[in-house]
XYZ file of C-alpha atoms in Angstrom:
763
model
C -10.894 32.009 -5.175
C -11.649 33.463 -8.589
C -14.705 34.935 -10.146
C -17.638 32.605 -10.635
C -17.918 31.412 -14.194
C -20.866 32.028 -16.449
C -23.033 28.944 -16.473
C -25.677 27.668 -18.846
C -28.958 25.989 -18.093
C -28.860 22.273 -18.813
C -31.869 20.224 -19.766
C -33.339 17.916 -17.194
C -36.019 15.292 -17.557
C -39.259 17.150 -17.069
C -42.989 16.674 -17.044
C -44.744 17.431 -20.335
C -48.266 18.702 -19.538
C -49.404 17.647 -23.001
C -47.934 14.173 -22.810
C -48.054 11.515 -25.516
C -51.271 9.498 -25.663
C -51.226 6.410 -23.478
C -51.174 3.145 -25.427
C -53.187 0.373 -23.825
C -51.273 -2.872 -23.555
C -47.823 -1.428 -24.221
C -45.327 -3.634 -22.445
C -42.992 -2.461 -19.701
C -40.802 -5.557 -19.439
C -39.700 -8.615 -21.409
C -39.033 -12.078 -20.039
C -36.326 -13.136 -22.462
C -34.179 -11.645 -25.196
C -36.086 -13.540 -27.911
C -39.029 -11.178 -27.374
C -37.023 -8.124 -28.466
C -36.717 -8.911 -32.217
C -40.416 -9.768 -32.336
C -41.284 -6.464 -30.699
C -39.099 -4.490 -33.089
C -40.499 -6.299 -36.098
C -43.900 -4.843 -35.288
C -42.441 -1.358 -35.841
C -42.474 -2.226 -39.553
C -45.891 -3.870 -39.472
C -48.461 -2.910 -42.107
C -50.943 -2.390 -39.276
C -50.642 1.148 -37.854
C -51.909 -0.017 -34.458
C -49.076 -2.540 -34.292
C -46.552 0.178 -35.055
C -48.001 2.463 -32.372
C -47.924 -0.363 -29.828
C -44.350 -1.292 -30.718
C -43.132 2.315 -30.471
C -44.823 2.843 -27.094
C -43.430 -0.451 -25.800
C -39.940 0.415 -26.982
C -40.236 3.775 -25.206
C -41.236 2.075 -21.945
C -38.445 -0.482 -22.142
C -35.726 1.998 -23.079
C -36.298 4.072 -19.936
C -36.984 1.173 -17.588
C -34.651 0.308 -14.731
C -33.763 -2.965 -16.418
C -30.522 -2.006 -18.161
C -30.168 -5.457 -19.711
C -33.386 -4.924 -21.664
C -32.135 -1.550 -22.852
C -28.886 -3.107 -24.000
C -30.801 -5.811 -25.887
C -32.891 -3.202 -27.665
C -29.857 -1.110 -28.584
C -27.999 -4.224 -29.769
C -30.948 -4.998 -32.044
C -30.703 -1.571 -33.752
C -33.745 -0.040 -32.095
C -32.350 3.462 -32.777
C -32.266 2.838 -36.532
C -35.749 1.345 -36.472
C -37.168 4.308 -34.545
C -35.481 6.908 -36.768
C -36.949 5.197 -39.843
C -40.416 5.402 -38.334
C -40.158 9.207 -37.947
C -41.246 9.310 -41.597
C -44.349 7.223 -40.827
C -47.537 8.540 -42.389
C -49.518 7.928 -39.184
C -49.142 10.793 -36.634
C -49.779 8.443 -33.695
C -46.716 6.430 -34.666
C -44.529 9.515 -35.079
C -45.473 10.943 -31.689
C -44.622 7.671 -29.918
C -41.370 7.252 -31.835
C -40.241 10.831 -31.200
C -41.030 10.433 -27.511
C -39.023 7.209 -27.338
C -36.015 8.818 -29.041
C -36.145 11.828 -26.741
C -36.349 9.692 -23.605
C -33.416 7.465 -24.477
C -31.253 10.354 -25.716
C -31.769 12.131 -22.402
C -30.508 9.225 -20.287
C -28.051 7.322 -22.508
C -24.987 9.059 -23.948
C -24.221 6.122 -26.226
C -27.717 6.163 -27.700
C -27.450 9.910 -28.303
C -24.173 9.424 -30.147
C -25.693 6.642 -32.236
C -28.547 8.948 -33.266
C -25.982 11.384 -34.605
C -24.170 8.642 -36.509
C -27.474 7.498 -38.012
C -28.205 11.093 -39.112
C -31.371 11.703 -37.167
C -31.013 15.338 -38.220
C -32.160 14.638 -41.780
C -35.197 12.748 -40.510
C -36.153 15.591 -38.180
C -35.553 18.300 -40.751
C -37.884 16.584 -43.208
C -40.661 16.906 -40.617
C -40.139 20.596 -39.786
C -41.965 22.127 -42.801
C -44.960 19.858 -42.248
C -45.121 20.631 -38.539
C -44.677 24.371 -39.175
C -47.613 24.312 -41.606
C -49.756 22.301 -39.194
C -49.054 24.756 -36.369
C -49.833 27.667 -38.696
C -53.143 26.027 -39.644
C -54.010 25.467 -35.974
C -53.358 29.140 -35.207
C -55.505 30.222 -38.155
C -58.303 27.992 -36.898
C -58.068 29.647 -33.480
C -58.089 33.105 -35.045
C -61.248 32.229 -36.980
C -62.888 30.717 -33.883
C -62.835 27.232 -35.382
C -62.080 24.672 -32.745
C -60.572 21.993 -34.991
C -59.657 18.502 -33.816
C -58.240 18.659 -30.293
C -56.551 15.260 -30.524
C -54.909 16.203 -33.803
C -53.619 19.470 -32.331
C -52.177 17.592 -29.381
C -50.310 15.194 -31.665
C -48.777 18.104 -33.574
C -47.697 19.922 -30.423
C -46.304 16.855 -28.644
C -44.407 15.689 -31.731
C -42.900 19.146 -32.205
C -41.932 19.310 -28.537
C -40.307 15.873 -28.717
C -38.285 16.648 -31.842
C -36.996 19.961 -30.482
C -36.128 18.216 -27.224
C -34.141 15.562 -29.095
C -32.045 18.231 -30.794
C -31.633 20.063 -27.503
C -30.317 16.936 -25.788
C -27.943 16.167 -28.660
C -26.703 19.763 -28.670
C -25.751 19.499 -25.007
C -24.409 15.950 -24.901
C -22.783 15.292 -28.285
C -20.380 18.064 -29.305
C -20.118 16.813 -32.870
C -23.853 17.439 -33.360
C -23.438 21.220 -33.331
C -22.483 21.417 -36.975
C -25.443 19.363 -38.179
C -27.851 21.307 -35.988
C -26.517 24.616 -37.260
C -26.851 23.361 -40.831
C -30.538 22.711 -40.209
C -31.085 26.510 -39.961
C -33.826 26.158 -37.368
C -33.616 29.686 -35.971
C -36.662 31.060 -37.888
C -38.709 28.019 -36.844
C -37.779 28.405 -33.177
C -38.259 32.172 -33.064
C -41.684 31.820 -34.671
C -43.062 30.279 -31.479
C -42.448 33.529 -29.605
C -44.463 35.492 -32.147
C -47.579 33.461 -31.305
C -46.686 32.501 -27.749
C -50.175 33.230 -26.443
C -51.726 30.817 -28.972
C -49.549 27.793 -28.272
C -49.112 25.512 -25.281
C -46.625 27.286 -22.972
C -44.567 24.095 -22.597
C -43.894 24.031 -26.342
C -42.804 27.676 -26.380
C -40.571 27.003 -23.391
C -38.916 24.004 -25.038
C -38.197 26.020 -28.177
C -36.911 28.902 -26.073
C -34.566 26.763 -24.009
C -33.141 25.110 -27.103
C -32.580 28.507 -28.718
C -30.943 29.720 -25.491
C -28.532 26.802 -25.655
C -27.768 27.377 -29.343
C -27.159 31.111 -29.031
C -25.061 30.629 -25.919
C -22.867 28.016 -27.553
C -22.333 29.072 -31.168
C -21.847 32.327 -33.007
C -23.461 30.753 -36.053
C -26.804 30.718 -34.218
C -26.279 34.246 -32.878
C -25.484 35.549 -36.350
C -28.475 33.729 -37.831
C -30.759 35.267 -35.244
C -29.397 38.779 -35.745
C -29.758 38.510 -39.519
C -33.334 37.234 -39.363
C -35.803 40.019 -40.125
C -37.968 40.872 -37.140
C -36.487 38.216 -34.832
C -34.937 40.625 -32.332
C -38.079 42.785 -32.285
C -40.227 39.694 -31.679
C -38.130 38.686 -28.691
C -38.076 42.241 -27.327
C -41.857 42.441 -27.539
C -42.139 39.237 -25.528
C -39.734 40.528 -22.861
C -41.891 43.648 -22.487
C -45.169 41.703 -22.452
C -47.069 42.314 -19.224
C -50.156 40.223 -19.944
C -50.757 37.283 -22.238
C -53.423 37.627 -24.901
C -54.698 34.198 -23.873
C -56.240 34.026 -20.429
C -55.300 30.347 -20.168
C -51.597 31.293 -20.016
C -50.673 31.608 -16.341
C -48.569 34.410 -14.902
C -45.743 31.934 -14.228
C -45.835 30.590 -17.782
C -45.707 34.120 -19.154
C -42.784 34.973 -16.872
C -40.877 31.899 -18.074
C -41.484 32.893 -21.692
C -40.279 36.436 -20.994
C -37.173 35.176 -19.196
C -36.320 32.822 -22.056
C -36.732 35.584 -24.633
C -34.538 37.836 -22.513
C -31.943 35.103 -22.076
C -31.691 34.678 -25.843
C -31.283 38.429 -26.301
C -28.631 38.478 -23.570
C -26.716 35.805 -25.476
C -26.686 37.815 -28.705
C -26.123 41.193 -27.022
C -22.297 41.226 -27.422
C -22.567 40.370 -31.111
C -25.321 42.957 -31.591
C -23.268 45.702 -29.941
C -20.248 44.727 -32.017
C -22.347 44.969 -35.160
C -23.627 48.409 -34.172
C -20.120 49.576 -33.363
C -18.928 48.466 -36.762
C -21.914 49.988 -38.540
C -21.439 53.430 -36.981
C -17.652 53.463 -36.656
C -17.364 56.433 -39.016
C -20.223 58.384 -37.440
C -19.211 61.366 -35.336
C -22.281 60.871 -33.135
C -21.581 57.190 -32.555
C -24.358 54.650 -32.167
C -27.821 56.299 -32.193
C -29.560 56.229 -28.835
C -32.638 54.503 -30.260
C -30.460 51.582 -31.388
C -28.411 51.376 -28.214
C -31.009 51.942 -25.500
C -32.940 48.642 -25.896
C -29.730 46.715 -25.306
C -28.770 48.913 -22.346
C -32.182 48.404 -20.745
C -32.263 44.643 -21.275
C -30.477 43.601 -18.072
C -32.574 45.854 -15.863
C -35.828 44.582 -17.346
C -34.753 40.964 -17.046
C -33.700 41.302 -13.426
C -37.114 42.764 -12.575
C -38.915 39.841 -14.251
C -36.629 37.301 -12.571
C -37.112 38.929 -9.168
C -40.871 38.461 -9.457
C -40.653 34.919 -10.796
C -38.324 33.475 -8.159
C -40.593 34.531 -5.300
C -41.227 30.833 -4.920
C -42.265 29.216 -1.639
C -39.940 26.231 -1.503
C -41.385 25.027 1.813
C -44.908 24.938 0.365
C -43.536 23.079 -2.652
C -41.879 20.545 -0.344
C -45.125 20.043 1.580
C -47.105 19.472 -1.633
C -44.441 17.112 -2.925
C -44.604 15.046 0.250
C -48.368 14.663 -0.175
C -47.894 13.532 -3.784
C -45.107 11.137 -2.854
C -47.163 9.619 -0.057
C -49.978 9.061 -2.537
C -47.639 7.426 -5.033
C -45.948 5.232 -2.432
C -49.272 4.157 -0.919
C -50.696 3.252 -4.315
C -47.618 1.198 -5.146
C -46.977 3.213 -8.271
C -43.505 4.173 -7.132
C -42.153 0.622 -7.379
C -43.137 -0.874 -10.703
C -40.434 -3.518 -10.948
C -41.838 -5.659 -8.157
C -45.203 -6.368 -9.827
C -46.014 -8.528 -12.831
C -49.200 -7.397 -14.588
C -51.227 -8.415 -17.586
C -52.095 -5.900 -20.300
C -55.237 -4.550 -18.616
C -53.531 -4.191 -15.238
C -50.589 -2.493 -16.928
C -52.880 0.113 -18.436
C -54.487 0.755 -15.057
C -51.060 1.088 -13.435
C -49.953 3.639 -16.037
C -53.034 5.672 -15.177
C -52.203 5.484 -11.469
C -48.661 6.669 -12.128
C -49.931 9.625 -14.104
C -52.482 10.620 -11.488
C -50.020 10.190 -8.624
C -47.127 12.139 -10.115
C -48.592 14.996 -12.157
C -48.628 17.496 -9.277
C -45.159 16.457 -8.181
C -43.796 16.686 -11.711
C -45.293 20.135 -12.178
C -43.540 21.312 -9.038
C -40.290 19.770 -10.263
C -40.687 21.418 -13.652
C -41.317 24.798 -12.039
C -38.233 24.387 -9.860
C -36.180 23.652 -12.969
C -37.340 26.942 -14.489
C -36.523 28.769 -11.266
C -33.023 27.305 -11.547
C -32.810 28.588 -15.109
C -33.863 32.055 -13.955
C -31.216 31.960 -11.221
C -28.547 31.055 -13.766
C -29.538 34.017 -15.905
C -29.574 36.332 -12.878
C -26.124 35.109 -11.875
C -24.798 35.643 -15.388
C -26.244 39.154 -15.593
C -24.402 39.978 -12.408
C -21.105 38.448 -13.473
C -18.344 40.376 -15.168
C -18.244 38.513 -18.456
C -15.811 41.018 -19.913
C -12.928 39.679 -17.840
C -9.985 38.223 -19.709
C -10.383 34.508 -20.378
C -7.173 32.558 -21.142
C -9.188 29.826 -22.844
C -10.834 32.365 -25.131
C -7.451 33.810 -26.009
C -6.160 30.337 -26.846
C -9.223 29.675 -28.990
C -8.606 32.930 -30.857
C -5.042 31.809 -31.597
C -6.362 28.493 -32.853
C -8.821 30.276 -35.098
C -6.069 32.293 -36.698
C -4.258 29.078 -37.567
C -7.155 26.823 -38.494
C -10.095 29.040 -39.394
C -9.756 28.395 -43.121
C -10.410 24.690 -42.638
C -13.430 25.098 -40.382
C -15.997 24.321 -43.050
C -14.414 21.097 -44.289
C -16.695 18.085 -44.477
C -14.911 16.209 -41.732
C -14.798 19.085 -39.279
C -16.270 18.382 -35.889
C -18.751 20.570 -34.074
C -16.164 22.620 -32.235
C -14.040 23.164 -35.339
C -17.057 24.125 -37.369
C -18.189 26.644 -34.834
C -14.663 27.985 -34.574
C -14.924 29.075 -38.179
C -18.019 31.056 -37.338
C -16.306 32.499 -34.291
C -13.462 33.598 -36.555
C -15.892 35.822 -38.419
C -17.194 37.002 -35.070
C -13.702 38.005 -33.984
C -13.338 40.053 -37.159
C -16.607 41.815 -36.414
C -15.394 42.502 -32.887
C -12.193 44.215 -33.995
C -11.968 47.714 -32.624
C -14.691 47.162 -30.045
C -13.697 48.170 -26.541
C -13.915 45.622 -23.745
C -16.856 47.405 -22.207
C -18.897 46.850 -25.358
C -18.498 43.075 -25.313
C -19.279 42.055 -21.774
C -20.397 43.054 -18.321
C -17.602 45.546 -17.862
C -17.753 49.333 -17.665
C -21.061 49.850 -19.506
C -22.828 47.204 -17.480
C -21.345 48.424 -14.219
C -22.703 51.853 -15.095
C -26.071 50.135 -15.259
C -25.492 48.314 -12.006
C -24.510 51.457 -10.200
C -27.238 53.545 -11.832
C -26.021 56.983 -12.782
C -22.701 58.080 -14.165
C -20.261 58.744 -11.377
C -21.950 56.493 -8.837
C -18.736 54.621 -8.125
C -17.096 57.832 -7.060
C -20.098 59.201 -5.173
C -21.039 55.879 -3.560
C -24.506 57.216 -2.819
C -26.989 54.838 -1.277
C -29.785 56.456 -3.264
C -28.137 55.600 -6.563
C -27.526 52.015 -5.515
C -31.161 51.543 -4.521
C -32.319 52.636 -7.971
C -29.982 50.312 -9.820
C -29.751 46.646 -10.747
C -27.677 46.247 -7.607
C -30.577 47.656 -5.620
C -32.979 45.132 -7.161
C -30.579 42.338 -6.279
C -30.231 43.487 -2.678
C -33.905 44.239 -2.065
C -35.664 41.557 -4.113
C -33.408 38.829 -5.424
C -31.173 38.235 -2.385
C -34.155 37.652 -0.022
C -35.600 35.235 -2.597
C -32.255 33.459 -2.863
C -32.204 33.026 0.901
C -35.706 31.563 0.869
C -34.813 29.179 -1.970
C -31.622 28.074 -0.217
C -33.366 27.294 3.079
C -33.309 23.587 3.929
C -36.685 21.881 3.594
C -38.130 18.530 4.530
C -36.884 17.362 1.120
C -33.275 18.538 1.542
C -31.909 15.206 2.787
C -32.874 11.624 2.057
C -33.393 11.011 5.776
C -36.021 13.707 6.248
C -37.717 12.801 2.957
C -38.013 9.160 4.002
C -39.324 10.092 7.432
C -41.979 12.370 5.964
C -43.021 10.128 3.075
C -42.618 6.650 4.557
C -42.728 7.390 8.282
C -39.262 5.927 8.829
C -35.722 6.317 7.543
C -35.219 2.555 7.652
C -35.800 0.118 4.850
C -35.681 0.437 1.099
C -35.471 3.959 -0.242
C -37.898 4.676 -3.009
C -36.108 5.862 -6.178
C -38.758 8.466 -6.796
C -38.078 10.013 -3.383
C -34.338 10.209 -4.054
C -35.018 11.797 -7.433
C -37.208 14.467 -5.870
C -34.608 15.153 -3.166
C -32.116 15.725 -5.986
C -34.447 18.336 -7.516
C -34.729 20.262 -4.251
C -30.990 20.060 -3.612
C -30.258 21.290 -7.144
C -32.452 24.350 -6.583
C -30.792 25.145 -3.244
C -27.364 24.704 -4.836
C -28.278 27.034 -7.701
C -29.614 29.701 -5.341
C -26.391 29.637 -3.338
C -24.351 29.820 -6.541
C -26.246 32.925 -7.626
C -25.669 34.481 -4.214
C -21.947 33.754 -4.502
C -21.823 35.459 -7.908
C -23.422 38.521 -6.350
C -20.775 38.606 -3.610
C -17.936 38.135 -6.087
C -19.005 41.018 -8.290
C -19.554 43.377 -5.365
C -16.173 42.377 -3.967
C -14.429 43.558 -7.118
C -16.618 46.509 -8.058
C -18.039 48.047 -4.888
C -16.306 46.518 -1.881
C -16.947 49.623 0.191
C -20.662 48.710 0.156
C -20.003 46.035 2.773
C -18.640 48.575 5.240
C -21.943 50.444 5.094
C -24.035 47.294 5.559
C -22.517 45.295 8.379
C -26.036 44.268 9.415
C -26.541 42.510 6.072
C -23.137 40.852 6.367
C -24.051 39.537 9.805
C -27.439 38.316 8.637
C -25.939 36.509 5.644
C -23.235 34.876 7.738
C -25.734 33.569 10.282
C -27.943 32.306 7.475
C -25.093 30.339 5.908
C -24.117 28.920 9.295
C -27.717 27.809 9.887
C -27.777 25.834 6.624
C -24.510 24.081 7.465
C -25.720 23.254 10.965
C -28.998 21.842 9.630
C -27.392 19.618 7.017
C -24.696 18.332 9.379
C -27.217 17.885 12.167
C -29.460 15.449 10.278
C -28.996 11.768 10.960
C -27.448 9.651 8.237
C -29.560 7.883 5.643
C -30.010 4.092 5.700
C -26.747 2.264 5.027
C -27.643 1.260 1.476
C -28.169 4.907 0.546
C -25.419 6.628 2.533
C -23.343 7.279 -0.591
C -26.229 9.080 -2.298
C -27.036 10.903 0.918
C -23.443 12.122 1.299
C -23.311 13.268 -2.319
C -26.495 15.319 -1.942
C -25.388 16.854 1.351
C -22.079 17.861 -0.206
C -23.960 19.419 -3.119
C -25.537 21.847 -0.626
C -22.568 22.280 1.698
C -19.959 23.055 -0.945
C -21.680 26.267 -2.153
C -22.525 27.164 1.447
C -18.853 27.135 2.428
C -17.989 28.800 -0.865
C -20.277 31.695 0.052
C -18.728 31.836 3.542
C -15.282 32.064 1.993
C -16.304 34.839 -0.370
C -18.170 36.782 2.316
C -15.264 36.531 4.774
C -12.887 37.730 2.070
C -15.161 40.656 1.158
C -15.037 42.005 4.705
C -11.451 41.004 5.557
C -12.692 38.354 7.955
C -14.960 40.722 9.893
C -17.915 38.371 10.092
C -19.782 37.765 13.379
C -18.215 34.347 13.876
C -18.227 32.798 17.328
C -15.633 30.576 18.964
C -18.039 27.634 18.661
C -18.484 28.298 14.945
C -14.708 28.349 14.439
C -14.505 24.978 16.166
C -17.367 23.773 13.983
C -15.596 24.838 10.793
C -12.441 23.043 11.894
C -14.544 19.969 12.675
C -15.899 20.089 9.115
C -12.331 19.955 7.798
C -11.690 16.870 9.877
C -14.813 14.873 8.979
C -15.605 15.789 5.383
C -14.424 13.584 2.540
C -14.834 16.398 0.017
C -11.546 18.100 -0.997
C -13.536 21.042 -2.380
C -15.289 21.647 0.924
C -11.998 21.475 2.846
C -10.402 24.074 0.560
C -13.347 26.442 0.972
C -13.513 26.045 4.748
C -9.772 26.608 5.117
C -10.106 29.673 2.888
C -12.818 31.106 5.144
C -10.824 30.324 8.287
C -7.807 32.072 6.824
C -9.680 35.350 6.471
C -11.277 35.011 9.902
C -7.791 34.598 11.391
C -6.684 37.963 9.978
C -9.005 39.975 12.212
C -7.285 42.457 14.491
C -6.845 43.879 16.993
C -8.087 41.757 19.845
C -8.446 38.290 18.296
C -5.098 36.760 19.242
C -6.523 33.558 20.750
C -8.705 32.915 17.701
C -5.707 33.518 15.456
C -3.600 31.100 17.464
C -6.296 28.433 17.340
C -6.746 28.710 13.576
C -3.073 29.237 12.731
C -1.938 26.276 14.786
C -4.586 24.033 13.274
C -3.757 25.033 9.692
C -0.013 24.584 10.200
C -0.179 21.346 12.180
C -3.107 19.484 10.623
C -3.585 20.888 7.114
C 0.085 21.409 6.185
C 2.452 19.488 8.471
C 0.567 16.229 9.013
C 0.018 15.250 5.333
C 3.460 16.539 4.327
C 5.222 14.522 7.023
C 3.146 11.436 6.214
C 4.084 11.871 2.562
C 7.772 12.327 3.438
C 7.782 9.189 5.607
C 6.002 7.052 3.023
C 8.490 7.783 0.221
C 5.624 7.212 -2.205
C 5.175 8.970 -5.504
C 2.443 11.594 -5.424
C -1.088 10.302 -5.935
C -4.045 12.640 -6.323
C -6.105 10.782 -3.725
C -3.361 10.411 -1.127
C -2.000 13.930 -0.718
C -4.297 16.996 -0.765
C -1.964 19.181 -2.829
C -4.601 21.798 -3.611
C -5.521 22.106 0.066
C -1.868 22.369 1.136
C -1.279 25.092 -1.455
C -4.303 27.046 -0.212
C -3.232 26.630 3.409
C 0.287 27.894 2.703
C -1.090 30.902 0.825
C -3.222 31.606 3.885
C -0.213 31.467 6.183
C 1.635 33.944 3.954
C -1.296 36.375 4.166
C -2.050 36.009 7.859
C 1.519 36.501 9.035
C 2.731 38.908 6.393
C 3.531 41.747 8.805
C 5.311 41.742 12.151
C 3.206 44.723 13.247
C 0.022 42.637 13.357
C -0.939 42.248 17.010
C -1.023 38.462 16.751
C 2.302 38.022 14.906
C 4.632 38.018 17.890
C 2.492 35.988 20.343
C 1.432 33.419 17.722
C 3.905 33.224 14.846
C 7.073 33.995 16.795
C 6.335 32.253 20.094
C 4.767 29.319 18.291
C 7.995 28.809 16.346
C 6.028 28.829 13.084
C 9.013 30.046 11.072
C 11.304 27.160 12.015
C 8.541 24.625 11.426
C 7.864 25.999 7.932
C 11.586 26.038 7.168
C 11.877 22.338 8.046
C 8.871 21.485 5.851
C 10.310 23.244 2.808
C 12.317 20.296 1.354
C 9.331 17.920 1.580
C 6.959 20.485 0.065
C 9.442 21.068 -2.749
C 9.652 17.331 -3.376
C 5.878 17.064 -3.358
C 5.630 19.831 -5.953
C 8.069 18.062 -8.268
C 6.039 14.858 -8.023
C 2.964 16.509 -9.584
C 2.984 15.550 -13.268
C 2.815 18.734 -15.300
C 1.493 16.827 -18.299
C -1.517 15.545 -16.386
C -2.304 18.588 -14.243
C -0.452 21.653 -15.437
C -2.577 24.091 -13.465
C -1.984 22.325 -10.162
C 1.740 21.950 -10.863
C 2.049 25.646 -11.687
C 0.230 26.574 -8.521
C 2.263 24.384 -6.171
C 5.489 25.527 -7.868
C 4.508 29.123 -7.169
C 3.675 28.263 -3.566
C 7.088 26.646 -3.116
C 8.764 29.748 -4.504
C 6.685 31.974 -2.236
C 7.433 29.768 0.770
C 11.161 30.198 0.246
C 10.737 33.954 -0.033
C 8.388 34.064 2.964
C 10.817 32.170 5.193
C 13.664 34.460 4.204
C 11.503 37.563 4.716
C 10.208 36.547 8.142
C 13.717 35.579 9.263
C 15.002 39.082 8.610
C 11.815 41.093 9.229
C 12.209 41.748 12.946
C 15.953 42.202 12.675
C 15.454 44.930 10.080
C 12.791 46.675 12.162
C 14.524 46.246 15.507
C 18.298 46.170 14.887
């Protein structure tokens, strides 16, 4: 199992505390398709109230559960009509239109692509100067103690939030949009929010920050633009260091989110900044001045401290509050809108009920999304990003061949950005690996003082980033990963509806997904921590067997809880299984990594081994089976004194994971199909067998491998395994074909080696 990859935070639908103004009478459904053209025609009405009503109605219909209505609207060019209305002179129209476009872009890939084809970028860019001036005027009014028009301020802020969110969605979902977004040169506009963060709604600053995080993570063009902007880096650094907001209305959590976002942006541009400094001072005998280098060296440590404080989040309290909110929504009937036909006045009342019943729940969901973002950043900080990446090397080769054409008019987003990356590669020439990623320099930070790796002193570790992870972040990760009453659909239904039978409310399932996503992210961050320690400071585990035992038992407890819950109602079993797997896969991934870190020396019991084998038999997830088999393989390598456990695991892996599917495949004479033969699992299982029984001196080799006739059984399987390998189409899955080919080669060598091993040692 390789190193965890760096991951980026993806936008999710979230609660906007500002919210667009409610429009009384806006429709939420249509009875026939003839109503759609009439509705859209009112978007061009001379009456501003008609246009506001039409935009709000379109927004409701586009995100409704009635997909046929959405298709009718899209077929009648609603996207074009809405984009045209972004230039409306009435702010109330623009705010409704921008909200509608954001909502549909976030849930419909086709609509997002159509927005790009209709050049929504030009429409948005024409609004940016006006919005920037309006925001500047609002800030000046605040500075001069003039209150101004609250409703007008809200329209400006909500419209700005919506437009940034549209671009953010397009950036993440439509790759060809990157070029147009880069051409908009929005970096100064986005950075400006951080300079006055205490004078703006936190949600607006956060939206701008997340979009800028995405841009700087994905394109060098944005990183270069940010580095070349006067004062931008200093502005972001000041925010990262900010301990208290100038505005008392900004909560501690909101300030922490702003600081984390600013730090995340700086972390994205750090490699380019270091490369630029290296180039600037390449002829200096003293190298890069300390005052220029130190802020970048201190960035990770500062960020980890902020993240550690922010993720101290009580997920069980959040689940309890969510249950109360869900009960309120379900009782009021607001959670099932499709079943009720209402007139205009009743519709307005219902919208109010929905808002009142879901605000608290949506705030919790929004906060959990930000905790996930913080976990992603923590995981990335603790991941060796300086490792060689074959894809990056291939991209560099492509740049050398195609970089000159990157700015052509018909270039797509990736090609366009490749041109920028070509310039980046030139800037990076001569920079050592440790200057461009989390390699030697960052490990020096992780391990505190120079020479810590050699000394291995506990004192140095405790004063380092590693120490913060162990003492503050890991306990928080464990709390966030703990199953709650909202971890499975069954428990959520029981708590919110009093029974797991009957129709499952969509809102409940959506909230369960939020809690599962947070647990999954926490476990992923924990796995990154284990992976880095495995490669950089594996000896640490030998000094902390108590922590290893505690972590193992914790992971086992999660698996037991999730498997122990009764199944969801039949109509929702597929969703229930998907969500359970979303938690279990990283759980077993962490078990695999932890077992590998300590050479299988985890406090596993015989019952737990049987439980892990049972998981392999009942799960439908190939990924989970691979991870469980990987963990079992390392557990089986324990010695001396674990011969029976080795025999139990070894026999199971050989007979059920390798032999059974191979023999079934050989008997069927069918051509390989991805869903019929678990090639990846078989390859992993064979690799495990090679490792477990690699030496005749192991105390379990003779009583298990020799007496169990494992060698002869593997020899007989060789022709079928070889045939299976040849059936994997290299054109469709080159990586899998290469892996199984290597396994076949190793199997032949292993059989030959084991056949002669004892003869050579005992002639």
